Every structure is written in structure tokens, then in C-alpha cells.
Amino acid sequence: MLSKIMFDVNINVGYSLQPNRSEYFAHNILILADLSCQETNVFLIRASAQGYFKSPYRWLLLNTEGNNFDVLDQLDMPLNSDVVIANIGFDSTVFIEAYKIRDNSEVILSTRGEWRTARTELNFNKTLIIYENDKDENIIRKDLAFDVKILSRRRSNLRQYPLTMANVITDSNNTKQHLDDRLYLHQDSITKMSYMVVKICFEMLNATERLIFTPTWGYKDKNGNWQGIVDHLLKKEADLGTLTIFTQERMKVVDYIAMVGSTAVRFVFREPPLSLLQNIFTLPFTGAVWMAIVVCVLSCALFLYIASKWEATVAMHPMQLNGSWADVLILIIGAVLQQGCTLEPRYAAGRCVTLLLFVALTILYSAYCANIVVLLRAPSSSVRSLPDLLSSPLKLGASDFEYNRYFFKKLNDPIRKAIYDKKIAPKGRKPNFYSMKDGVERIRKGLFAFHMELNPGYRLIQETYKEDEKCDLVEIDYINEIDPWVPGQKRSPYKDLFKINFIKIRETGVQAAIHHRLHVGKPHCSGTISAFSSVGFSDMYPAIITTLYGMLLAPAVLVLEIMYKRL
């Protein structure tokens, strides 16, 4: 009869649980069972063992004979289950919700509502009930406390049942005693940020906090077994964990609940001097200016040659240009290099050209030298990407944490693999993994890029660097990850509760306040600091090489001159 009535109103009826059916359609299914049937208890226990009492399955248990609910103690009805018992009487039906906060805990029964016929005399406390007339002129009674359709909002009180958080400790065991007192903030900062938000979530749920600690976030060992936080979540020893970076392997075994904080792991280095990466002696002038200088010098050389030719026909003096290209070339080279020459024009035409040449070159020389002084200490902006980092003279290193060793080996695209194989862990040498303190000190000395977690790294830089040493810090993202999220058990019954409360914590600004208390941004120097810094061989390398070439060329020219004289 029930099936016939349902078919008449276009409600389909199935006679099995169809275990192969996709769970994406399970929220449209209501499983009906009659507690008065003899084999119902056996059926319920078997369905519970197969997980049919977990979300998103919904149950309506009909109780027509006033049976007790002892069988519910044997069922796995987690917090997010939807099980309703209908106690059917002569003229009324009382709907009771049943669920458990944790496995093996007592069954919690709550009246969801009551249905009565219109003929029944009503004598309820009007402060606790409301009345609605349905189309059959029957009356439905609902408790106001349960006039909320969202299941998780009705079950937001966990009654002091314990929830467990797994925390990663990598820096110091002192972190266990200083999770939320803002002491030793440079140690395990991401763990403290995660804990302070999760602690508020547990308090909102009226749950008892339990903590366990592990040295790693969670990676597979050589046998394929998970370690760290992921292992605790898989074994259901923990409900939540410390903020964790997304990986495809982890997403298959855990659920990411919410982003309760932000951090980043990147290469940080001080911009190398411009002189180390480019020849600064060619940079002061643009190509057009260099071309104009060449044209000016050649034009002056031509006029001097014409003037010297004319002067040689008028009169001859021992200190006078003799009208040859060799003498003109020597004079021009001396003028360009701010040197004198023993031979010079004797008449007004040649002297005017010489005067204009020396004035022009003196002005250019002053501008050139001023630019060189600036460029000697100017930072280079040419290292801004991973290919730039690979081809740069910077040495690379990484903080000695397991996530660095994991991601450096995991990312196999050509650029990242070359960075690891050539600069982080070259063959035959010890890999460049350092403590945070050593790595930050190497950054300060320059020409070193350190892959580290930014928050503790920047805090150490803020405490130990001089102001002028904070002005040229650069970041390059290697992992290219999004902000980490808090992981939880796969299909956890508390997942919706956690998500809702984490969103509330974020929307009310509490999460931002915690982030500002614990997070350290990129250090900024206080204005422009004038600091003396010496010039090294690397800065003057092109000039030194030019000098050496000149010293080697001079004896060769001398030999050629002697041979020319004798021959």
C-alpha cells in the first residue's frame, strides 16, 4: 500500500540498497525500515557495517509498537548521519533524531518534531512550540530549537567530547609549551598559527582538546607507508593537522578543510651587484651616445688632419703636428684618455679643433665617471625567475627540512631539476642543506640564495640584519604552491562543522588578528641608508683585464717598432 501511494505521487521505490550506485545520488534517497519487523535489527547492523548510516544516506525508522532503541547502540551513526525515528501513535507521530558524537559513545536522542491530527486537543507550552497547518488540516508541532534545516548547526555542541589535533614539531621541543604564548615565535611558526585557530574552533564546538606531536607533515616511505600527520589521520588518531601543502597523493587520502593561515617557501637572496653580472664600463651611455662620441672624435681627427697638413706647408716646428695620420691618432687617443701629447697644432684653426675636442671629452669623462661610481654599488635586477637563478653566479642552498628534500626531488621539470642537480645537490658533493640560522647568515654575506619558509626566515632577518642589508632582498618561488590548508580525515563526520566554524573565525577577523600577531612580512629598510662598501676585484674585472691586455700589447708594439726601424 505504501509503495502504491508513493508511485501515485511520482516517488520511486527501490527494494535494495544498491551498493554499486554512485554516492553522488545518495542524498536523494531515503531508506525506510520498520522496527516492528523481526529481522530489522539484523538488517540495520549489517547496513551499519557497510557504512550506510554515514552521510549522505538518510534513514527513517518506523516504530509502531513502542519498541526500545537498544539496536541503535550497535550502529555507527556519526555526527553527520541523518537518522530519524518515527514513533507512530494513534493520533500523533513523534520524530526523534538519533546520532553519536564519536564511535562507541552513547546515542543522543533529540525530538525533531511532532505531528498530530486536527482533532487532537493541544496543550503545549507555547514558548517552546510553533504550529503549522498542512493541506490536510493536520497540525505539525516543531520544537523551535530544531527549526533549523542545516544538520551541522543543530549538532554544533560536542558536549566536551575530545577532538585531537596532530602538530608538526621541527625546530624545538619547546614549542609544545609555547604554542600560543607568543614566545620563541621563530620556532615552528606555522604550527603555532594553525594551533591558535584550531583551538578557537574546538572551543566553539564545546570539545575537549587533545594534542599529539609528530616530526613531519606526511610523506610515503620506501615501503609506500605514510608517515607523520597523514598517518595519524589515516589511523583516525587525529581529527585535524597542521597546515599542509597540497599534493596529489595527499588529496587521495585526506580532506583539506580550510585555510587558517598563510605562509610560503621560496628562494630569498640579496640582489647581486650589477658589476658581477654585466660589464658596467659599457653601461653609462646608451648606444646612441656611444655612436655620437665616435662620430665626434672621428670628425675632430679629420679636421686636425686637414689643419696639420696645411700647417706643415706654412711652417715647421719641432713640437708641431707634421701632417701624418699617426700624429693625429696619438693626439686623439691622448685626448680620449685624458692624457696630453707632445705634438700639437701651432695655428688658430687646429687649436680651436683641439680645444673643442678636449672640452667635449672632459664633460663626457665627468658624466662617465659619475655613472661608474653609481653602477659599482647598484644592484642587478636581472635575477627574477628560475632560469635566471640557474644561470646566475649565485650559490644555492635550502633549509634542512623534510619538505625541502621532498619537493626538490619531486619536481622534475627541466629547470627545477637542473637547479637541484647542479646547484643544490651536485654529484659527488654534500647537498647544500643548512639550518635556518646558517642560511640567513649566508644570505647576508651575499651571492647566496636560500630556500626557506618566509615567516621564520624574515623574523630572523629582521632581528639580525642592519638596515642597509634589508633593502635588496628578492624572492623567487620554486615550488609554486598555493597557501596550505588544514588537513582532516577523509569523510570525517566533523568536516562540515570544522568548515563552518573556520569560516566564522575568518569572517569575524579573528584569523587575521592571529596572522598579524604571528606573521612577519618582507623586511623594509628605513629609507636610503648611506653605507661605505669597498670595491673588489670582481667589480673592476673588465678594467683590470683591459690593463693586462695593454701591458701585453705594449712589448709587442715595441718589438714591431724596433723591427721597422732596422728594416
Coordinates of C-alpha atoms in Angstrom, one line a residue, residues 69-351:
F69 CA 16.1 1.5 20.7
D70 CA 18.7 -0.8 22.0
V71 CA 19.8 -1.7 18.5
L72 CA 21.0 1.9 18.0
D73 CA 23.9 1.3 20.4
Q74 CA 25.3 -1.2 17.9
L75 CA 25.0 1.2 14.9
D76 CA 27.7 3.5 13.5
M77 CA 25.8 6.8 13.4
P78 CA 28.4 9.5 13.3
L79 CA 27.7 13.2 14.0
N80 CA 26.7 13.9 10.4
S81 CA 24.4 10.9 10.0
D82 CA 20.7 11.6 9.3
V83 CA 18.7 9.0 11.2
V84 CA 15.1 9.8 12.3
I85 CA 12.9 7.5 14.4
A86 CA 9.1 8.0 13.9
N87 CA 7.2 6.9 17.0
I88 CA 3.8 6.3 15.5
G89 CA 0.8 6.5 17.8
F90 CA -2.9 6.5 17.4
D91 CA -3.3 10.2 16.6
S92 CA 0.2 11.6 16.6
T93 CA 3.7 10.8 15.4
V94 CA 6.9 12.0 17.2
F95 CA 10.0 12.3 15.2
I96 CA 13.3 11.7 17.1
E97 CA 16.8 12.3 15.8
A98 CA 19.5 9.8 16.8
Y99 CA 23.2 10.2 16.4
K100 CA 26.5 9.6 18.2
I101 CA 29.3 12.2 18.7
R102 CA 32.0 9.6 18.4
D103 CA 32.3 5.8 17.9
N104 CA 31.2 3.8 20.9
S105 CA 29.7 6.9 22.6
E106 CA 26.1 6.9 23.8
V107 CA 23.3 7.6 21.5
I108 CA 21.9 11.1 21.6
L109 CA 18.2 11.4 21.1
S110 CA 16.5 14.7 20.3
T111 CA 12.9 15.4 19.4
R112 CA 12.8 16.8 15.9
G113 CA 9.1 17.5 15.8
E114 CA 5.6 16.1 16.4
W115 CA 2.7 15.5 14.0
R116 CA -0.9 15.4 15.4
T117 CA -4.3 15.3 13.8
A118 CA -6.5 18.4 14.0
R119 CA -9.0 16.7 16.3
T120 CA -6.4 16.2 19.0
E121 CA -6.6 18.6 21.9
L122 CA -3.4 20.7 22.1
N123 CA -1.9 21.6 25.4
F124 CA 1.7 22.6 24.7
N125 CA 4.0 25.2 26.2
K126 CA 3.7 28.0 23.6
T127 CA 7.1 29.3 24.3
L128 CA 8.6 26.1 23.0
I129 CA 6.5 25.2 20.1
I130 CA 5.0 26.6 16.9
Y131 CA 2.1 25.4 14.8
E132 CA 1.7 25.0 11.1
N133 CA -1.4 23.8 9.2
D134 CA -0.8 21.4 6.4
K135 CA -3.1 21.0 3.4
D136 CA -4.9 18.0 5.1
E137 CA -5.8 20.3 8.1
N138 CA -3.5 18.3 10.3
I139 CA -1.1 20.1 12.7
I140 CA 2.6 19.7 12.8
R141 CA 4.4 20.5 16.1
K142 CA 8.1 21.6 15.9
D143 CA 10.5 22.4 18.7
L144 CA 12.0 25.8 18.0
A145 CA 15.5 24.5 18.8
F146 CA 15.2 22.2 15.8
D147 CA 13.6 24.6 13.4
V148 CA 16.9 24.7 11.5
K149 CA 17.3 22.7 8.3
I150 CA 21.1 22.6 8.4
L151 CA 22.1 19.4 10.2
S152 CA 25.5 20.7 11.3
R153 CA 24.0 23.7 13.0
R154 CA 21.7 21.6 15.1
R155 CA 24.7 19.4 16.3
S156 CA 27.3 22.1 17.0
N157 CA 27.7 21.1 20.7
L158 CA 30.1 18.2 21.1
R159 CA 29.5 18.0 24.9
Q160 CA 33.2 18.1 25.8
Y161 CA 34.0 15.0 23.8
P162 CA 37.7 15.0 22.8
L163 CA 39.0 16.1 19.4
T164 CA 42.6 15.6 18.5
M165 CA 45.0 17.7 16.6
A166 CA 48.3 16.5 15.2
N167 CA 51.0 19.2 15.4
V168 CA 54.3 19.2 13.5
I169 CA 57.4 20.0 15.6
T170 CA 60.6 20.5 13.5
D171 CA 62.5 23.3 15.3
S172 CA 62.4 22.7 19.0
N173 CA 60.5 20.7 21.6
N174 CA 60.0 23.9 23.5
T175 CA 57.2 24.5 21.0
K176 CA 55.0 22.1 23.0
Q177 CA 55.0 24.5 25.9
H178 CA 54.7 27.7 23.9
L179 CA 52.0 27.0 21.3
D180 CA 50.0 30.2 22.0
D181 CA 52.0 32.5 24.3
R182 CA 54.0 34.3 21.5
L183 CA 57.4 33.2 22.9
Y184 CA 60.1 31.8 20.5
L185 CA 58.0 32.9 17.5
H186 CA 60.8 32.0 15.1
Q187 CA 60.3 28.3 16.0
D188 CA 57.6 26.3 14.3
S189 CA 55.6 29.4 13.3
I190 CA 53.2 27.6 11.0
T191 CA 52.4 25.0 13.7
K192 CA 51.6 27.8 16.2
M193 CA 49.5 29.7 13.7
S194 CA 47.5 26.5 12.9
Y195 CA 47.0 25.6 16.6
M196 CA 45.8 29.0 17.7
V197 CA 43.0 29.0 15.1
V198 CA 42.1 25.3 15.7
K199 CA 41.9 25.9 19.4
I200 CA 39.2 28.5 18.9
C201 CA 37.3 26.2 16.7
F202 CA 37.4 23.4 19.4
E203 CA 36.1 25.9 21.9
M204 CA 33.2 27.0 19.6
L205 CA 32.3 23.3 19.3
N206 CA 32.5 22.8 23.1
A207 CA 35.0 20.0 22.5
T208 CA 37.9 18.9 24.7
E209 CA 41.3 19.5 23.1
R210 CA 43.8 16.7 22.7
L211 CA 47.2 17.2 21.1
I212 CA 49.7 14.8 19.6
F213 CA 53.0 15.7 18.0
T214 CA 55.0 14.4 15.0
P215 CA 58.2 15.5 13.3
T216 CA 56.9 15.5 9.8
W217 CA 53.8 16.5 7.7
G218 CA 53.3 13.3 5.9
Y219 CA 55.2 11.5 3.1
K220 CA 55.4 8.0 1.9
D221 CA 58.4 5.9 2.9
K222 CA 60.2 3.5 0.7
N223 CA 57.6 0.8 1.5
G224 CA 54.7 3.1 0.5
N225 CA 53.5 3.7 4.0
W226 CA 52.5 7.2 5.1
Q227 CA 54.3 9.0 7.9
G228 CA 53.6 12.0 10.1
I229 CA 50.3 13.8 10.1
V230 CA 48.8 11.8 7.2
D231 CA 49.5 8.6 9.1
H232 CA 47.7 9.9 12.2
L233 CA 44.7 10.9 10.1
L234 CA 44.5 7.6 8.2
K235 CA 44.6 5.7 11.5
K236 CA 41.9 8.1 12.9
E237 CA 44.3 9.0 15.7
A238 CA 43.8 12.7 14.9
D239 CA 40.9 14.8 13.6
L240 CA 42.9 17.7 12.2
G241 CA 46.5 18.5 11.5
T242 CA 48.9 21.4 11.0
L243 CA 48.6 23.4 7.8
T244 CA 49.9 21.3 4.9
I245 CA 50.8 21.9 1.3
F246 CA 48.6 20.4 -1.3
T247 CA 49.9 17.3 -3.1
Q248 CA 48.0 14.9 -5.4
E249 CA 49.0 11.9 -3.2
R250 CA 47.7 13.5 0.0
M251 CA 44.4 14.6 -1.6
K252 CA 43.6 11.0 -2.2
V253 CA 43.8 10.0 1.4
V254 CA 42.9 13.2 3.4
D255 CA 40.4 16.1 3.1
Y256 CA 41.7 19.6 3.1
I257 CA 39.3 21.5 5.4
A258 CA 40.2 25.3 5.4
M259 CA 42.9 27.8 5.0
V260 CA 43.5 29.2 8.5
G261 CA 46.8 30.9 7.8
S262 CA 49.3 31.6 5.1
T263 CA 53.0 31.1 4.6
A264 CA 55.3 30.5 1.7
V265 CA 58.6 28.6 1.0
R266 CA 60.8 30.5 -1.5
F267 CA 64.3 31.3 -2.5
V268 CA 65.5 34.5 -0.8
F269 CA 68.7 36.3 -1.7
R270 CA 70.2 39.8 -1.8
E271 CA 70.4 41.3 -5.2
P272 CA 73.9 40.7 -6.6
P273 CA 75.9 43.8 -7.6
L274 CA 75.4 44.8 -11.2
S275 CA 79.2 44.7 -11.8
L276 CA 79.1 41.0 -11.1
L277 CA 76.7 40.2 -13.9
Q278 CA 77.4 42.9 -16.5
N279 CA 80.3 45.0 -17.8
I280 CA 79.5 48.3 -16.0
F281 CA 82.1 50.2 -18.1
T282 CA 79.8 49.9 -21.2
L283 CA 76.5 50.8 -19.3
P284 CA 76.8 54.6 -18.5
F285 CA 76.0 55.7 -22.1
T286 CA 73.3 54.3 -24.4
G287 CA 74.3 53.0 -27.9
A288 CA 73.3 56.3 -29.5
V289 CA 75.6 58.3 -27.2
W290 CA 78.5 56.0 -27.9
M291 CA 77.9 56.4 -31.6
A292 CA 77.8 60.2 -31.2
I293 CA 81.1 60.1 -29.3
V294 CA 82.7 58.1 -32.1
V295 CA 81.4 60.4 -34.8
C296 CA 82.6 63.5 -32.8
V297 CA 86.1 62.0 -32.3
L298 CA 86.4 61.0 -35.9
S299 CA 85.2 64.3 -37.1
C300 CA 87.8 66.1 -34.9
A301 CA 90.5 63.7 -36.2
L302 CA 89.6 64.6 -39.8
F303 CA 89.7 68.4 -39.1
L304 CA 93.0 68.0 -37.2
Y305 CA 94.5 66.1 -40.1
I306 CA 93.4 68.8 -42.6
A307 CA 94.7 71.5 -40.3
S308 CA 98.0 69.8 -39.7
K309 CA 98.5 69.2 -43.4
W310 CA 98.0 72.9 -44.0
E311 CA 100.3 73.9 -41.1
A312 CA 103.1 71.7 -42.5
T313 CA 103.0 73.6 -45.7
V314 CA 103.2 77.0 -44.0
A315 CA 105.9 76.4 -41.4
M316 CA 107.5 73.6 -39.4
H317 CA 108.2 73.5 -35.7
P318 CA 109.7 70.6 -33.6
M319 CA 106.5 70.4 -31.4
Q320 CA 104.1 70.8 -34.4
L321 CA 102.0 68.1 -36.0
N322 CA 103.7 67.0 -39.2
G323 CA 100.5 66.3 -41.1
S324 CA 100.6 62.5 -40.8
W325 CA 97.7 60.3 -39.6
A326 CA 100.0 58.7 -36.9
D327 CA 100.5 62.0 -35.1
V328 CA 96.8 62.8 -35.3
L329 CA 95.9 59.4 -33.9
I330 CA 98.3 59.8 -31.0
L331 CA 96.7 63.2 -30.2
I332 CA 93.2 61.8 -30.4
I333 CA 94.0 58.8 -28.1
G334 CA 95.6 61.1 -25.6
A335 CA 92.5 63.4 -25.6
V336 CA 90.1 60.4 -25.2
L337 CA 92.1 59.0 -22.3
Q338 CA 92.6 62.4 -20.6
Q339 CA 96.3 62.5 -21.4
G340 CA 98.5 65.1 -23.1
C341 CA 100.6 64.9 -26.3
T342 CA 104.0 66.4 -27.1
L343 CA 102.9 67.4 -30.6
E344 CA 100.1 70.0 -31.0
P345 CA 98.7 72.4 -33.6
R346 CA 100.5 75.8 -33.8
Y347 CA 97.8 77.9 -35.6
A348 CA 94.3 79.0 -34.6
A349 CA 92.3 76.5 -36.8
G350 CA 94.0 73.4 -35.3
R351 CA 93.9 74.8 -31.8

